[in-house]
């Protein structure tokens, strides 16, 4: 997905305004103002996110969080361009108690804006066919280039 071509649609901004009325926003993580990041990450059940996102936050890297008031309800980031020009994506997730409020969509569009602003030229990502965020990516203009199977064998 070419970030030079990215513009956030008006409907996303309208949705953001309605969400703000209910206390939901997206902002750069600020440890002095935002609470509950580690608890939210733990609730997602992904040890890689817990270690990577916690370390990124402690290092002061750009990290976007979905908020309910000042409580971390979701995340995406860290935000930086890789050497290839690709915008990095560790993941995007919303804590279970905050789902269905539009935070995932808003987080992703804000991520695209910020990646473009920091000089990333494009974004590509890997996601599963059953990942609900897949629909966010498709609505944003990403396209499926390749699918593959994950083979498991119980030992």
mmCIF file of C-alpha atoms in Angstrom:
data_model
loop_
_atom_site.group_PDB
_atom_site.id
_atom_site.type_symbol
_atom_site.label_atom_id
_atom_site.label_comp_id
_atom_site.label_asym_id
_atom_site.label_seq_id
_atom_site.Cartn_x
_atom_site.Cartn_y
_atom_site.Cartn_z
ATOM 1 C CA UNK A 1 0.000 0.000 0.000
ATOM 2 C CA UNK A 2 1.606 3.246 -1.169
ATOM 3 C CA UNK A 3 1.473 5.807 1.643
ATOM 4 C CA UNK A 4 1.996 8.744 -0.734
ATOM 5 C CA UNK A 5 -1.508 8.024 -2.025
ATOM 6 C CA UNK A 6 -3.073 7.721 1.428
ATOM 7 C CA UNK A 7 -5.728 10.123 2.601
ATOM 8 C CA UNK A 8 -8.035 9.447 5.497
ATOM 9 C CA UNK A 9 -11.648 9.348 4.313
ATOM 10 C CA UNK A 10 -14.167 11.818 5.724
ATOM 11 C CA UNK A 11 -16.225 8.994 7.235
ATOM 12 C CA UNK A 12 -13.280 8.086 9.501
ATOM 13 C CA UNK A 13 -13.121 11.648 10.818
ATOM 14 C CA UNK A 14 -16.890 11.634 11.364
ATOM 15 C CA UNK A 15 -16.580 8.350 13.239
ATOM 16 C CA UNK A 16 -13.711 9.775 15.323
ATOM 17 C CA UNK A 17 -15.860 12.759 16.333
ATOM 18 C CA UNK A 18 -18.709 10.485 17.440
ATOM 19 C CA UNK A 19 -16.280 8.265 19.335
ATOM 20 C CA UNK A 20 -14.804 11.299 21.120
ATOM 21 C CA UNK A 21 -18.287 12.171 22.376
ATOM 22 C CA UNK A 22 -18.295 8.736 24.071
ATOM 23 C CA UNK A 23 -14.780 9.258 25.501
ATOM 24 C CA UNK A 24 -12.811 7.213 22.922
ATOM 25 C CA UNK A 25 -9.764 8.755 21.248
ATOM 26 C CA UNK A 26 -6.424 7.791 19.696
ATOM 27 C CA UNK A 27 -3.198 9.531 20.732
ATOM 28 C CA UNK A 28 0.538 9.024 20.978
ATOM 29 C CA UNK A 29 1.282 7.141 24.170
ATOM 30 C CA UNK A 30 2.382 9.364 27.047
ATOM 31 C CA UNK A 31 3.326 7.469 30.231
ATOM 32 C CA UNK A 32 2.685 10.594 32.302
ATOM 33 C CA UNK A 33 -0.939 10.861 31.125
ATOM 34 C CA UNK A 34 -2.064 7.385 30.071
ATOM 35 C CA UNK A 35 -2.617 4.403 32.366
ATOM 36 C CA UNK A 36 -3.156 0.675 31.963
ATOM 37 C CA UNK A 37 -0.927 -0.081 28.969
ATOM 38 C CA UNK A 38 0.605 -3.237 30.421
ATOM 39 C CA UNK A 39 -2.740 -4.502 31.749
ATOM 40 C CA UNK A 40 -4.359 -3.980 28.351
ATOM 41 C CA UNK A 41 -1.485 -5.795 26.620
ATOM 42 C CA UNK A 42 -1.731 -8.718 29.062
ATOM 43 C CA UNK A 43 -5.476 -8.984 28.354
ATOM 44 C CA UNK A 44 -4.679 -9.655 24.675
ATOM 45 C CA UNK A 45 -2.815 -12.884 25.445
ATOM 46 C CA UNK A 46 0.096 -12.233 23.072
ATOM 47 C CA UNK A 47 3.487 -12.456 24.871
ATOM 48 C CA UNK A 48 5.318 -10.920 21.889
ATOM 49 C CA UNK A 49 3.176 -7.787 22.070
ATOM 50 C CA UNK A 50 3.647 -7.579 25.834
ATOM 51 C CA UNK A 51 7.442 -7.559 25.498
ATOM 52 C CA UNK A 52 7.763 -5.511 22.291
ATOM 53 C CA UNK A 53 5.176 -2.830 23.002
ATOM 54 C CA UNK A 54 6.167 -2.441 26.657
ATOM 55 C CA UNK A 55 9.821 -2.022 25.603
ATOM 56 C CA UNK A 56 8.864 0.467 22.869
ATOM 57 C CA UNK A 57 6.834 2.514 25.352
ATOM 58 C CA UNK A 58 9.672 2.542 27.887
ATOM 59 C CA UNK A 59 12.120 3.576 25.151
ATOM 60 C CA UNK A 60 9.886 6.519 24.226
ATOM 61 C CA UNK A 61 9.168 5.287 20.707
ATOM 62 C CA UNK A 62 6.097 6.563 18.881
ATOM 63 C CA UNK A 63 3.270 4.298 19.941
ATOM 64 C CA UNK A 64 -0.373 4.975 19.239
ATOM 65 C CA UNK A 65 -2.929 3.994 21.840
ATOM 66 C CA UNK A 66 -6.669 3.839 21.734
ATOM 67 C CA UNK A 67 -8.005 5.461 24.874
ATOM 68 C CA UNK A 68 -11.181 5.476 26.922
ATOM 69 C CA UNK A 69 -10.558 8.657 28.880
ATOM 70 C CA UNK A 70 -6.921 8.213 29.909
ATOM 71 C CA UNK A 71 -7.054 4.397 30.074
ATOM 72 C CA UNK A 72 -5.256 2.439 27.346
ATOM 73 C CA UNK A 73 -7.854 0.425 25.471
ATOM 74 C CA UNK A 74 -5.846 -0.595 22.383
ATOM 75 C CA UNK A 75 -2.560 -0.047 20.578
ATOM 76 C CA UNK A 76 -0.723 0.035 17.319
ATOM 77 C CA UNK A 77 2.901 0.674 16.589
ATOM 78 C CA UNK A 78 5.673 1.260 17.277
ATOM 79 C CA UNK A 79 5.796 3.729 14.419
ATOM 80 C CA UNK A 80 8.931 3.975 12.305
ATOM 81 C CA UNK A 81 10.096 3.372 8.741
ATOM 82 C CA UNK A 82 12.247 0.296 8.169
ATOM 83 C CA UNK A 83 15.405 0.673 6.061
ATOM 84 C CA UNK A 84 13.414 -0.436 2.991
ATOM 85 C CA UNK A 85 10.915 2.405 3.441
ATOM 86 C CA UNK A 86 8.243 0.032 4.711
ATOM 87 C CA UNK A 87 6.225 1.266 7.663
ATOM 88 C CA UNK A 88 6.698 -1.154 10.523
ATOM 89 C CA UNK A 89 3.643 -2.853 12.054
ATOM 90 C CA UNK A 90 3.925 -4.980 15.170
ATOM 91 C CA UNK A 91 0.189 -5.279 15.410
ATOM 92 C CA UNK A 92 -3.083 -3.599 16.137
ATOM 93 C CA UNK A 93 -5.421 -4.702 18.876
ATOM 94 C CA UNK A 94 -8.141 -3.512 21.199
ATOM 95 C CA UNK A 95 -8.646 -4.898 24.696
ATOM 96 C CA UNK A 96 -11.640 -7.255 24.928
ATOM 97 C CA UNK A 97 -13.689 -4.933 27.142
ATOM 98 C CA UNK A 98 -13.292 -2.084 24.627
ATOM 99 C CA UNK A 99 -14.113 -3.903 21.389
ATOM 100 C CA UNK A 100 -16.913 -2.813 19.074
ATOM 101 C CA UNK A 101 -16.369 0.904 19.639
ATOM 102 C CA UNK A 102 -14.445 1.641 16.422
ATOM 103 C CA UNK A 103 -11.018 1.910 18.051
ATOM 104 C CA UNK A 104 -9.398 -0.668 15.755
ATOM 105 C CA UNK A 105 -10.418 1.257 12.657
ATOM 106 C CA UNK A 106 -9.354 4.594 14.077
ATOM 107 C CA UNK A 107 -6.035 3.195 15.314
ATOM 108 C CA UNK A 108 -5.227 1.820 11.862
ATOM 109 C CA UNK A 109 -6.039 5.033 9.992
ATOM 110 C CA UNK A 110 -4.025 7.080 12.496
ATOM 111 C CA UNK A 111 -1.153 4.628 12.068
ATOM 112 C CA UNK A 112 -1.185 5.148 8.294
ATOM 113 C CA UNK A 113 -1.158 8.927 8.778
ATOM 114 C CA UNK A 114 1.739 8.801 11.230
ATOM 115 C CA UNK A 115 3.782 6.316 9.184
ATOM 116 C CA UNK A 116 3.425 8.641 6.211
ATOM 117 C CA UNK A 117 4.455 11.624 8.364
ATOM 118 C CA UNK A 118 7.636 9.890 9.602
ATOM 119 C CA UNK A 119 8.749 9.056 6.065
ATOM 120 C CA UNK A 120 7.524 5.520 5.487
ATOM 121 C CA UNK A 121 6.857 5.020 1.787
ATOM 122 C CA UNK A 122 4.628 1.951 1.933
ATOM 123 C CA UNK A 123 2.935 -0.556 4.216
ATOM 124 C CA UNK A 124 2.499 -4.271 3.840
ATOM 125 C CA UNK A 125 1.289 -6.692 6.458
ATOM 126 C CA UNK A 126 0.537 -10.298 7.184
ATOM 127 C CA UNK A 127 -2.752 -11.317 8.737
ATOM 128 C CA UNK A 128 -4.852 -14.408 9.115
ATOM 129 C CA UNK A 129 -8.055 -15.024 7.213
ATOM 130 C CA UNK A 130 -9.969 -15.117 10.498
ATOM 131 C CA UNK A 131 -8.479 -11.899 11.884
ATOM 132 C CA UNK A 132 -11.245 -9.325 12.352
ATOM 133 C CA UNK A 133 -8.736 -6.542 11.616
ATOM 134 C CA UNK A 134 -8.449 -7.950 8.088
ATOM 135 C CA UNK A 135 -11.633 -6.075 7.177
ATOM 136 C CA UNK A 136 -10.157 -2.828 8.491
ATOM 137 C CA UNK A 137 -7.133 -3.324 6.226
ATOM 138 C CA UNK A 138 -9.284 -4.110 3.185
ATOM 139 C CA UNK A 139 -11.515 -1.060 3.800
ATOM 140 C CA UNK A 140 -8.389 1.095 3.981
ATOM 141 C CA UNK A 141 -7.429 0.047 0.441
ATOM 142 C CA UNK A 142 -5.019 -2.808 1.115
ATOM 143 C CA UNK A 143 -5.394 -5.804 -1.154
ATOM 144 C CA UNK A 144 -4.696 -9.470 -0.671
ATOM 145 C CA UNK A 145 -1.583 -10.394 -2.601
ATOM 146 C CA UNK A 146 -0.952 -13.910 -1.367
ATOM 147 C CA UNK A 147 -2.499 -16.380 1.045
ATOM 148 C CA UNK A 148 -0.773 -19.298 2.686
ATOM 149 C CA UNK A 149 -1.538 -22.119 5.085
ATOM 150 C CA UNK A 150 -0.098 -22.690 8.499
ATOM 151 C CA UNK A 151 0.529 -26.362 9.066
ATOM 152 C CA UNK A 152 0.452 -27.720 12.613
ATOM 153 C CA UNK A 153 1.259 -31.150 13.949
ATOM 154 C CA UNK A 154 0.649 -32.131 17.530
ATOM 155 C CA UNK A 155 3.616 -33.899 19.073
#
